[in-house]
Amino acid sequence: ASKPPPTYPERAIDANREGVVQVRIIIQPNGTVSEAAVVSARPQGWFETAALSAVKRWRYESSGRISTTIVEIEFKLD
């Protein structure tokens, strides 16, 4: 499995913003993510695009079946 972290949006860094995005993903039998949709985002309008593009690059172990799950992605400044 491979879950590279999302790219932190530049304007969120400039604004010193942190947030959390919940994304519903559909994982294909081969472990790739075929669909991703934002379920919730706090605050809204800052991290959704970065979260979606990150989870679409994620890879899970092959399970041989389609599964749907919700993942939570935290954006935290160091």
PDB file of N, CA, C and O in Angstrom:
ATOM      1  N   ALA A   1       0.847  -1.193   0.000  1.00  0.00           N
ATOM      2  CA  ALA A   1       0.000   0.000   0.000  1.00  0.00           C
ATOM      3  C   ALA A   1       0.882   1.241   0.000  1.00  0.00           C
ATOM      4  O   ALA A   1       1.974   1.239   0.542  1.00  0.00           O
ATOM      5  N   SER A   2       0.397   2.286  -0.611  1.00  0.00           N
ATOM      6  CA  SER A   2       1.152   3.523  -0.719  1.00  0.00           C
ATOM      7  C   SER A   2       0.194   4.698  -0.573  1.00  0.00           C
ATOM      8  O   SER A   2      -0.811   4.774  -1.273  1.00  0.00           O
ATOM      9  N   LYS A   3       0.473   5.576   0.391  1.00  0.00           N
ATOM     10  CA  LYS A   3      -0.393   6.736   0.622  1.00  0.00           C
ATOM     11  C   LYS A   3       0.442   8.005   0.738  1.00  0.00           C
ATOM     12  O   LYS A   3       0.655   8.522   1.826  1.00  0.00           O
ATOM     13  N   PRO A   4       0.930   8.508  -0.401  1.00  0.00           N
ATOM     14  CA  PRO A   4       1.714   9.736  -0.319  1.00  0.00           C
ATOM     15  C   PRO A   4       0.860  10.876   0.244  1.00  0.00           C
ATOM     16  O   PRO A   4      -0.327  10.971  -0.069  1.00  0.00           O
ATOM     17  N   PRO A   5       1.467  11.709   1.080  1.00  0.00           N
ATOM     18  CA  PRO A   5       0.694  12.790   1.689  1.00  0.00           C
ATOM     19  C   PRO A   5       0.294  13.845   0.657  1.00  0.00           C
ATOM     20  O   PRO A   5       0.949  13.972  -0.381  1.00  0.00           O
ATOM     21  N   PRO A   6      -0.747  14.595   0.948  1.00  0.00           N
ATOM     22  CA  PRO A   6      -1.168  15.647   0.014  1.00  0.00           C
ATOM     23  C   PRO A   6      -0.168  16.801   0.016  1.00  0.00           C
ATOM     24  O   PRO A   6       0.599  16.976   0.959  1.00  0.00           O
ATOM     25  N   THR A   7      -0.204  17.559  -1.045  1.00  0.00           N
ATOM     26  CA  THR A   7       0.589  18.780  -1.123  1.00  0.00           C
ATOM     27  C   THR A   7      -0.146  19.852  -0.333  1.00  0.00           C
ATOM     28  O   THR A   7      -1.330  20.090  -0.553  1.00  0.00           O
ATOM     29  N   TYR A   8       0.543  20.476   0.594  1.00  0.00           N
ATOM     30  CA  TYR A   8      -0.089  21.509   1.422  1.00  0.00           C
ATOM     31  C   TYR A   8      -0.299  22.745   0.552  1.00  0.00           C
ATOM     32  O   TYR A   8       0.650  23.247  -0.048  1.00  0.00           O
ATOM     33  N   PRO A   9      -1.538  23.236   0.446  1.00  0.00           N
ATOM     34  CA  PRO A   9      -1.777  24.401  -0.428  1.00  0.00           C
ATOM     35  C   PRO A   9      -0.972  25.617   0.038  1.00  0.00           C
ATOM     36  O   PRO A   9      -0.965  25.945   1.225  1.00  0.00           O
ATOM     37  N   GLU A  10      -0.321  26.254  -0.918  1.00  0.00           N
ATOM     38  CA  GLU A  10       0.539  27.403  -0.626  1.00  0.00           C
ATOM     39  C   GLU A  10      -0.214  28.499   0.128  1.00  0.00           C
ATOM     40  O   GLU A  10       0.272  29.058   1.096  1.00  0.00           O
ATOM     41  N   ARG A  11      -1.445  28.786  -0.315  1.00  0.00           N
ATOM     42  CA  ARG A  11      -2.172  29.885   0.338  1.00  0.00           C
ATOM     43  C   ARG A  11      -2.587  29.528   1.763  1.00  0.00           C
ATOM     44  O   ARG A  11      -2.736  30.413   2.598  1.00  0.00           O
ATOM     45  N   ALA A  12      -2.744  28.236   2.031  1.00  0.00           N
ATOM     46  CA  ALA A  12      -3.066  27.820   3.397  1.00  0.00           C
ATOM     47  C   ALA A  12      -1.841  27.986   4.300  1.00  0.00           C
ATOM     48  O   ALA A  12      -1.970  28.354   5.465  1.00  0.00           O
ATOM     49  N   ILE A  13      -0.659  27.732   3.751  1.00  0.00           N
ATOM     50  CA  ILE A  13       0.573  27.958   4.511  1.00  0.00           C
ATOM     51  C   ILE A  13       0.702  29.453   4.812  1.00  0.00           C
ATOM     52  O   ILE A  13       0.952  29.847   5.948  1.00  0.00           O
ATOM     53  N   ASP A  14       0.489  30.268   3.767  1.00  0.00           N
ATOM     54  CA  ASP A  14       0.597  31.725   3.944  1.00  0.00           C
ATOM     55  C   ASP A  14      -0.388  32.239   4.989  1.00  0.00           C
ATOM     56  O   ASP A  14      -0.082  33.163   5.735  1.00  0.00           O
ATOM     57  N   ALA A  15      -1.578  31.634   5.044  1.00  0.00           N
ATOM     58  CA  ALA A  15      -2.614  32.077   5.983  1.00  0.00           C
ATOM     59  C   ALA A  15      -2.516  31.346   7.324  1.00  0.00           C
ATOM     60  O   ALA A  15      -3.343  31.559   8.202  1.00  0.00           O
ATOM     61  N   ASN A  16      -1.513  30.446   7.423  1.00  0.00           N
ATOM     62  CA  ASN A  16      -1.318  29.679   8.660  1.00  0.00           C
ATOM     63  C   ASN A  16      -2.556  28.841   8.999  1.00  0.00           C
ATOM     64  O   ASN A  16      -2.968  28.749  10.153  1.00  0.00           O
ATOM     65  N   ARG A  17      -3.156  28.246   7.968  1.00  0.00           N
ATOM     66  CA  ARG A  17      -4.377  27.477   8.128  1.00  0.00           C
ATOM     67  C   ARG A  17      -4.083  25.986   8.255  1.00  0.00           C
ATOM     68  O   ARG A  17      -3.251  25.459   7.548  1.00  0.00           O
ATOM     69  N   GLU A  18      -4.834  25.334   9.145  1.00  0.00           N
ATOM     70  CA  GLU A  18      -4.819  23.878   9.227  1.00  0.00           C
ATOM     71  C   GLU A  18      -6.245  23.411   8.990  1.00  0.00           C
ATOM     72  O   GLU A  18      -7.182  24.202   9.103  1.00  0.00           O
ATOM     73  N   GLY A  19      -6.413  22.130   8.687  1.00  0.00           N
ATOM     74  CA  GLY A  19      -7.764  21.642   8.448  1.00  0.00           C
ATOM     75  C   GLY A  19      -7.830  20.139   8.342  1.00  0.00           C
ATOM     76  O   GLY A  19      -6.823  19.441   8.425  1.00  0.00           O
ATOM     77  N   VAL A  20      -9.057  19.668   8.152  1.00  0.00           N
ATOM     78  CA  VAL A  20      -9.328  18.241   8.016  1.00  0.00           C
ATOM     79  C   VAL A  20     -10.333  18.060   6.884  1.00  0.00           C
ATOM     80  O   VAL A  20     -11.327  18.785   6.800  1.00  0.00           O
ATOM     81  N   VAL A  21     -10.063  17.088   6.022  1.00  0.00           N
ATOM     82  CA  VAL A  21     -10.988  16.766   4.931  1.00  0.00           C
ATOM     83  C   VAL A  21     -11.325  15.287   5.016  1.00  0.00           C
ATOM     84  O   VAL A  21     -10.429  14.449   5.158  1.00  0.00           O
ATOM     85  N   GLN A  22     -12.610  14.968   4.964  1.00  0.00           N
ATOM     86  CA  GLN A  22     -13.044  13.578   4.880  1.00  0.00           C
ATOM     87  C   GLN A  22     -13.415  13.301   3.426  1.00  0.00           C
ATOM     88  O   GLN A  22     -14.155  14.084   2.824  1.00  0.00           O
ATOM     89  N   VAL A  23     -12.882  12.210   2.905  1.00  0.00           N
ATOM     90  CA  VAL A  23     -13.091  11.857   1.501  1.00  0.00           C
ATOM     91  C   VAL A  23     -13.601  10.419   1.419  1.00  0.00           C
ATOM     92  O   VAL A  23     -13.027   9.522   2.034  1.00  0.00           O
ATOM     93  N   ARG A  24     -14.676  10.228   0.667  1.00  0.00           N
ATOM     94  CA  ARG A  24     -15.171   8.871   0.395  1.00  0.00           C
ATOM     95  C   ARG A  24     -14.473   8.392  -0.865  1.00  0.00           C
ATOM     96  O   ARG A  24     -14.498   9.068  -1.891  1.00  0.00           O
ATOM     97  N   ILE A  25     -13.819   7.233  -0.751  1.00  0.00           N
ATOM     98  CA  ILE A  25     -13.098   6.705  -1.908  1.00  0.00           C
ATOM     99  C   ILE A  25     -13.626   5.315  -2.281  1.00  0.00           C
ATOM    100  O   ILE A  25     -14.103   4.581  -1.427  1.00  0.00           O
ATOM    101  N   ILE A  26     -13.521   5.024  -3.562  1.00  0.00           N
ATOM    102  CA  ILE A  26     -13.853   3.698  -4.062  1.00  0.00           C
ATOM    103  C   ILE A  26     -12.545   3.049  -4.496  1.00  0.00           C
ATOM    104  O   ILE A  26     -11.805   3.602  -5.318  1.00  0.00           O
ATOM    105  N   ILE A  27     -12.255   1.904  -3.878  1.00  0.00           N
ATOM    106  CA  ILE A  27     -11.005   1.184  -4.153  1.00  0.00           C
ATOM    107  C   ILE A  27     -11.327  -0.002  -5.061  1.00  0.00           C
ATOM    108  O   ILE A  27     -12.197  -0.818  -4.745  1.00  0.00           O
ATOM    109  N   GLN A  28     -10.628  -0.066  -6.174  1.00  0.00           N
ATOM    110  CA  GLN A  28     -10.844  -1.136  -7.144  1.00  0.00           C
ATOM    111  C   GLN A  28     -10.174  -2.433  -6.669  1.00  0.00           C
ATOM    112  O   GLN A  28      -9.317  -2.408  -5.789  1.00  0.00           O
ATOM    113  N   PRO A  29     -10.560  -3.581  -7.273  1.00  0.00           N
ATOM    114  CA  PRO A  29      -9.972  -4.860  -6.861  1.00  0.00           C
ATOM    115  C   PRO A  29      -8.438  -4.882  -6.913  1.00  0.00           C
ATOM    116  O   PRO A  29      -7.795  -5.574  -6.134  1.00  0.00           O
ATOM    117  N   ASN A  30      -7.843  -4.093  -7.818  1.00  0.00           N
ATOM    118  CA  ASN A  30      -6.378  -4.080  -7.929  1.00  0.00           C
ATOM    119  C   ASN A  30      -5.717  -3.097  -6.957  1.00  0.00           C
ATOM    120  O   ASN A  30      -4.500  -2.945  -6.962  1.00  0.00           O
ATOM    121  N   GLY A  31      -6.514  -2.407  -6.153  1.00  0.00           N
ATOM    122  CA  GLY A  31      -5.947  -1.519  -5.143  1.00  0.00           C
ATOM    123  C   GLY A  31      -5.874  -0.048  -5.534  1.00  0.00           C
ATOM    124  O   GLY A  31      -5.467   0.781  -4.729  1.00  0.00           O
ATOM    125  N   THR A  32      -6.254   0.272  -6.781  1.00  0.00           N
ATOM    126  CA  THR A  32      -6.244   1.684  -7.178  1.00  0.00           C
ATOM    127  C   THR A  32      -7.523   2.377  -6.717  1.00  0.00           C
ATOM    128  O   THR A  32      -8.556   1.732  -6.530  1.00  0.00           O
ATOM    129  N   VAL A  33      -7.444   3.688  -6.546  1.00  0.00           N
ATOM    130  CA  VAL A  33      -8.614   4.482  -6.159  1.00  0.00           C
ATOM    131  C   VAL A  33      -9.251   5.009  -7.438  1.00  0.00           C
ATOM    132  O   VAL A  33      -8.612   5.721  -8.211  1.00  0.00           O
ATOM    133  N   SER A  34     -10.509   4.629  -7.675  1.00  0.00           N
ATOM    134  CA  SER A  34     -11.156   5.019  -8.926  1.00  0.00           C
ATOM    135  C   SER A  34     -12.000   6.276  -8.776  1.00  0.00           C
ATOM    136  O   SER A  34     -12.181   7.013  -9.723  1.00  0.00           O
ATOM    137  N   GLU A  35     -12.534   6.502  -7.591  1.00  0.00           N
ATOM    138  CA  GLU A  35     -13.367   7.677  -7.379  1.00  0.00           C
ATOM    139  C   GLU A  35     -13.106   8.239  -6.007  1.00  0.00           C
ATOM    140  O   GLU A  35     -12.830   7.496  -5.063  1.00  0.00           O
ATOM    141  N   ALA A  36     -13.224   9.551  -5.906  1.00  0.00           N
ATOM    142  CA  ALA A  36     -13.050  10.216  -4.619  1.00  0.00           C
ATOM    143  C   ALA A  36     -14.006  11.403  -4.564  1.00  0.00           C
ATOM    144  O   ALA A  36     -14.140  12.134  -5.543  1.00  0.00           O
ATOM    145  N   ALA A  37     -14.679  11.561  -3.435  1.00  0.00           N
ATOM    146  CA  ALA A  37     -15.614  12.670  -3.261  1.00  0.00           C
ATOM    147  C   ALA A  37     -15.481  13.214  -1.848  1.00  0.00           C
ATOM    148  O   ALA A  37     -15.394  12.448  -0.886  1.00  0.00           O
ATOM    149  N   VAL A  38     -15.477  14.534  -1.744  1.00  0.00           N
ATOM    150  CA  VAL A  38     -15.381  15.160  -0.428  1.00  0.00           C
ATOM    151  C   VAL A  38     -16.682  14.958   0.328  1.00  0.00           C
ATOM    152  O   VAL A  38     -17.765  15.211  -0.197  1.00  0.00           O
ATOM    153  N   VAL A  39     -16.569  14.452   1.554  1.00  0.00           N
ATOM    154  CA  VAL A  39     -17.724  14.284   2.435  1.00  0.00           C
ATOM    155  C   VAL A  39     -17.868  15.522   3.315  1.00  0.00           C
ATOM    156  O   VAL A  39     -18.949  16.062   3.481  1.00  0.00           O
ATOM    157  N   SER A  40     -16.752  15.968   3.880  1.00  0.00           N
ATOM    158  CA  SER A  40     -16.767  17.187   4.681  1.00  0.00           C
ATOM    159  C   SER A  40     -15.382  17.802   4.700  1.00  0.00           C
ATOM    160  O   SER A  40     -14.387  17.107   4.482  1.00  0.00           O
ATOM    161  N   ALA A  41     -15.344  19.093   4.943  1.00  0.00           N
ATOM    162  CA  ALA A  41     -14.069  19.801   5.029  1.00  0.00           C
ATOM    163  C   ALA A  41     -14.200  20.917   6.061  1.00  0.00           C
ATOM    164  O   ALA A  41     -15.191  21.638   6.079  1.00  0.00           O
ATOM    165  N   ARG A  42     -13.202  20.969   6.944  1.00  0.00           N
ATOM    166  CA  ARG A  42     -13.155  22.043   7.932  1.00  0.00           C
ATOM    167  C   ARG A  42     -11.763  22.652   7.898  1.00  0.00           C
ATOM    168  O   ARG A  42     -10.799  21.920   8.153  1.00  0.00           O
ATOM    169  N   PRO A  43     -11.588  23.923   7.606  1.00  0.00           N
ATOM    170  CA  PRO A  43     -12.595  24.850   7.080  1.00  0.00           C
ATOM    171  C   PRO A  43     -12.869  24.560   5.605  1.00  0.00           C
ATOM    172  O   PRO A  43     -12.035  23.952   4.936  1.00  0.00           O
ATOM    173  N   GLN A  44     -13.989  24.978   5.119  1.00  0.00           N
ATOM    174  CA  GLN A  44     -14.330  24.715   3.719  1.00  0.00           C
ATOM    175  C   GLN A  44     -13.551  25.637   2.787  1.00  0.00           C
ATOM    176  O   GLN A  44     -13.239  26.763   3.138  1.00  0.00           O
ATOM    177  N   GLY A  45     -13.253  25.105   1.607  1.00  0.00           N
ATOM    178  CA  GLY A  45     -12.659  25.926   0.563  1.00  0.00           C
ATOM    179  C   GLY A  45     -11.142  26.036   0.595  1.00  0.00           C
ATOM    180  O   GLY A  45     -10.569  26.784  -0.186  1.00  0.00           O
ATOM    181  N   TRP A  46     -10.482  25.296   1.476  1.00  0.00           N
ATOM    182  CA  TRP A  46      -9.031  25.412   1.577  1.00  0.00           C
ATOM    183  C   TRP A  46      -8.281  24.168   1.116  1.00  0.00           C
ATOM    184  O   TRP A  46      -7.250  24.267   0.463  1.00  0.00           O
ATOM    185  N   PHE A  47      -8.773  22.985   1.491  1.00  0.00           N
ATOM    186  CA  PHE A  47      -7.962  21.774   1.323  1.00  0.00           C
ATOM    187  C   PHE A  47      -8.579  20.688   0.445  1.00  0.00           C
ATOM    188  O   PHE A  47      -7.958  19.666   0.207  1.00  0.00           O
ATOM    189  N   GLU A  48      -9.802  20.916  -0.035  1.00  0.00           N
ATOM    190  CA  GLU A  48     -10.496  19.845  -0.755  1.00  0.00           C
ATOM    191  C   GLU A  48      -9.740  19.379  -1.992  1.00  0.00           C
ATOM    192  O   GLU A  48      -9.581  18.184  -2.220  1.00  0.00           O
ATOM    193  N   THR A  49      -9.277  20.312  -2.810  1.00  0.00           N
ATOM    194  CA  THR A  49      -8.591  19.944  -4.056  1.00  0.00           C
ATOM    195  C   THR A  49      -7.322  19.146  -3.778  1.00  0.00           C
ATOM    196  O   THR A  49      -7.064  18.124  -4.417  1.00  0.00           O
ATOM    197  N   ALA A  50      -6.554  19.593  -2.790  1.00  0.00           N
ATOM    198  CA  ALA A  50      -5.316  18.890  -2.443  1.00  0.00           C
ATOM    199  C   ALA A  50      -5.612  17.494  -1.914  1.00  0.00           C
ATOM    200  O   ALA A  50      -4.907  16.526  -2.240  1.00  0.00           O
ATOM    201  N   ALA A  51      -6.669  17.363  -1.110  1.00  0.00           N
ATOM    202  CA  ALA A  51      -7.031  16.057  -0.557  1.00  0.00           C
ATOM    203  C   ALA A  51      -7.460  15.105  -1.666  1.00  0.00           C
ATOM    204  O   ALA A  51      -7.033  13.941  -1.701  1.00  0.00           O
ATOM    205  N   LEU A  52      -8.288  15.578  -2.584  1.00  0.00           N
ATOM    206  CA  LEU A  52      -8.761  14.718  -3.681  1.00  0.00           C
ATOM    207  C   LEU A  52      -7.613  14.273  -4.574  1.00  0.00           C
ATOM    208  O   LEU A  52      -7.523  13.103  -4.942  1.00  0.00           O
ATOM    209  N   SER A  53      -6.723  15.191  -4.928  1.00  0.00           N
ATOM    210  CA  SER A  53      -5.637  14.773  -5.816  1.00  0.00           C
ATOM    211  C   SER A  53      -4.687  13.813  -5.109  1.00  0.00           C
ATOM    212  O   SER A  53      -4.110  12.933  -5.746  1.00  0.00           O
ATOM    213  N   ALA A  54      -4.557  13.938  -3.795  1.00  0.00           N
ATOM    214  CA  ALA A  54      -3.698  13.003  -3.055  1.00  0.00           C
ATOM    215  C   ALA A  54      -4.291  11.598  -3.043  1.00  0.00           C
ATOM    216  O   ALA A  54      -3.605  10.626  -3.366  1.00  0.00           O
ATOM    217  N   VAL A  55      -5.564  11.467  -2.668  1.00  0.00           N
ATOM    218  CA  VAL A  55      -6.125  10.109  -2.535  1.00  0.00           C
ATOM    219  C   VAL A  55      -6.225   9.393  -3.874  1.00  0.00           C
ATOM    220  O   VAL A  55      -6.151   8.171  -3.918  1.00  0.00           O
ATOM    221  N   LYS A  56      -6.324  10.133  -4.959  1.00  0.00           N
ATOM    222  CA  LYS A  56      -6.366   9.486  -6.270  1.00  0.00           C
ATOM    223  C   LYS A  56      -5.032   8.850  -6.627  1.00  0.00           C
ATOM    224  O   LYS A  56      -4.968   7.978  -7.497  1.00  0.00           O
ATOM    225  N   ARG A  57      -3.958   9.256  -5.944  1.00  0.00           N
ATOM    226  CA  ARG A  57      -2.637   8.638  -6.168  1.00  0.00           C
ATOM    227  C   ARG A  57      -2.397   7.457  -5.223  1.00  0.00           C
ATOM    228  O   ARG A  57      -1.404   6.759  -5.349  1.00  0.00           O
ATOM    229  N   TRP A  58      -3.262   7.295  -4.244  1.00  0.00           N
ATOM    230  CA  TRP A  58      -3.058   6.237  -3.255  1.00  0.00           C
ATOM    231  C   TRP A  58      -3.250   4.866  -3.875  1.00  0.00           C
ATOM    232  O   TRP A  58      -4.018   4.680  -4.817  1.00  0.00           O
ATOM    233  N   ARG A  59      -2.552   3.891  -3.311  1.00  0.00           N
ATOM    234  CA  ARG A  59      -2.666   2.498  -3.743  1.00  0.00           C
ATOM    235  C   ARG A  59      -2.849   1.630  -2.506  1.00  0.00           C
ATOM    236  O   ARG A  59      -2.131   1.792  -1.524  1.00  0.00           O
ATOM    237  N   TYR A  60      -3.780   0.717  -2.585  1.00  0.00           N
ATOM    238  CA  TYR A  60      -4.034  -0.223  -1.501  1.00  0.00           C
ATOM    239  C   TYR A  60      -3.622  -1.614  -1.949  1.00  0.00           C
ATOM    240  O   TYR A  60      -3.411  -1.858  -3.128  1.00  0.00           O
ATOM    241  N   GLU A  61      -3.531  -2.534  -0.985  1.00  0.00           N
ATOM    242  CA  GLU A  61      -3.260  -3.930  -1.332  1.00  0.00           C
ATOM    243  C   GLU A  61      -4.423  -4.448  -2.194  1.00  0.00           C
ATOM    244  O   GLU A  61      -5.568  -4.083  -1.963  1.00  0.00           O
ATOM    245  N   SER A  62      -4.117  -5.295  -3.152  1.00  0.00           N
ATOM    246  CA  SER A  62      -5.180  -5.905  -3.956  1.00  0.00           C
ATOM    247  C   SER A  62      -6.074  -6.736  -3.061  1.00  0.00           C
ATOM    248  O   SER A  62      -5.585  -7.530  -2.260  1.00  0.00           O
ATOM    249  N   SER A  63      -7.377  -6.530  -3.201  1.00  0.00           N
ATOM    250  CA  SER A  63      -8.308  -7.284  -2.366  1.00  0.00           C
ATOM    251  C   SER A  63      -9.173  -8.215  -3.209  1.00  0.00           C
ATOM    252  O   SER A  63      -9.850  -9.082  -2.694  1.00  0.00           O
ATOM    253  N   GLY A  64      -9.154  -7.980  -4.533  1.00  0.00           N
ATOM    254  CA  GLY A  64      -9.986  -8.795  -5.401  1.00  0.00           C
ATOM    255  C   GLY A  64     -11.443  -8.347  -5.435  1.00  0.00           C
ATOM    256  O   GLY A  64     -12.272  -8.970  -6.081  1.00  0.00           O
ATOM    257  N   ARG A  65     -11.757  -7.253  -4.728  1.00  0.00           N
ATOM    258  CA  ARG A  65     -13.137  -6.759  -4.770  1.00  0.00           C
ATOM    259  C   ARG A  65     -13.132  -5.237  -4.663  1.00  0.00           C
ATOM    260  O   ARG A  65     -12.161  -4.633  -4.235  1.00  0.00           O
ATOM    261  N   ILE A  66     -14.260  -4.661  -5.052  1.00  0.00           N
ATOM    262  CA  ILE A  66     -14.414  -3.206  -4.935  1.00  0.00           C
ATOM    263  C   ILE A  66     -14.852  -2.884  -3.513  1.00  0.00           C
ATOM    264  O   ILE A  66     -15.717  -3.566  -2.954  1.00  0.00           O
ATOM    265  N   SER A  67     -14.246  -1.870  -2.919  1.00  0.00           N
ATOM    266  CA  SER A  67     -14.699  -1.455  -1.594  1.00  0.00           C
ATOM    267  C   SER A  67     -14.771   0.064  -1.522  1.00  0.00           C
ATOM    268  O   SER A  67     -14.108   0.774  -2.278  1.00  0.00           O
ATOM    269  N   THR A  68     -15.614   0.532  -0.633  1.00  0.00           N
ATOM    270  CA  THR A  68     -15.786   1.962  -0.419  1.00  0.00           C
ATOM    271  C   THR A  68     -15.450   2.261   1.028  1.00  0.00           C
ATOM    272  O   THR A  68     -15.839   1.521   1.923  1.00  0.00           O
ATOM    273  N   THR A  69     -14.710   3.332   1.254  1.00  0.00           N
ATOM    274  CA  THR A  69     -14.364   3.707   2.619  1.00  0.00           C
ATOM    275  C   THR A  69     -14.256   5.220   2.696  1.00  0.00           C
ATOM    276  O   THR A  69     -14.171   5.896   1.679  1.00  0.00           O
ATOM    277  N   ILE A  70     -14.273   5.717   3.908  1.00  0.00           N
ATOM    278  CA  ILE A  70     -14.068   7.151   4.122  1.00  0.00           C
ATOM    279  C   ILE A  70     -12.739   7.326   4.828  1.00  0.00           C
ATOM    280  O   ILE A  70     -12.463   6.656   5.824  1.00  0.00           O
ATOM    281  N   VAL A  71     -11.904   8.179   4.266  1.00  0.00           N
ATOM    282  CA  VAL A  71     -10.602   8.471   4.864  1.00  0.00           C
ATOM    283  C   VAL A  71     -10.596   9.921   5.330  1.00  0.00           C
ATOM    284  O   VAL A  71     -11.276  10.764   4.765  1.00  0.00           O
ATOM    285  N   GLU A  72      -9.835  10.168   6.384  1.00  0.00           N
ATOM    286  CA  GLU A  72      -9.716  11.526   6.901  1.00  0.00           C
ATOM    287  C   GLU A  72      -8.285  11.991   6.682  1.00  0.00           C
ATOM    288  O   GLU A  72      -7.345  11.290   7.045  1.00  0.00           O
ATOM    289  N   ILE A  73      -8.141  13.132   6.066  1.00  0.00           N
ATOM    290  CA  ILE A  73      -6.819  13.678   5.773  1.00  0.00           C
ATOM    291  C   ILE A  73      -6.640  14.954   6.576  1.00  0.00           C
ATOM    292  O   ILE A  73      -7.436  15.875   6.464  1.00  0.00           O
ATOM    293  N   GLU A  74      -5.621  14.954   7.405  1.00  0.00           N
ATOM    294  CA  GLU A  74      -5.342  16.127   8.229  1.00  0.00           C
ATOM    295  C   GLU A  74      -4.262  16.972   7.585  1.00  0.00           C
ATOM    296  O   GLU A  74      -3.271  16.446   7.096  1.00  0.00           O
ATOM    297  N   PHE A  75      -4.491  18.258   7.595  1.00  0.00           N
ATOM    298  CA  PHE A  75      -3.483  19.208   7.135  1.00  0.00           C
ATOM    299  C   PHE A  75      -2.992  19.943   8.370  1.00  0.00           C
ATOM    300  O   PHE A  75      -3.734  20.718   8.974  1.00  0.00           O
ATOM    301  N   LYS A  76      -1.763  19.626   8.767  1.00  0.00           N
ATOM    302  CA  LYS A  76      -1.194  20.232   9.976  1.00  0.00           C
ATOM    303  C   LYS A  76       0.135  20.880   9.627  1.00  0.00           C
ATOM    304  O   LYS A  76       0.966  20.277   8.970  1.00  0.00           O
ATOM    305  N   LEU A  77       0.304  22.088  10.127  1.00  0.00           N
ATOM    306  CA  LEU A  77       1.590  22.764   9.944  1.00  0.00           C
ATOM    307  C   LEU A  77       2.542  22.290  11.035  1.00  0.00           C
ATOM    308  O   LEU A  77       2.125  22.036  12.155  1.00  0.00           O
ATOM    309  N   ASP A  78       3.802  22.165  10.681  1.00  0.00           N
ATOM    310  CA  ASP A  78       4.794  21.713  11.674  1.00  0.00           C
ATOM    311  C   ASP A  78       5.039  22.781  12.711  1.00  0.00           C
ATOM    312  O   ASP A  78       5.097  23.937  12.422  1.00  0.00           O
TER     313      ASP A  78
END
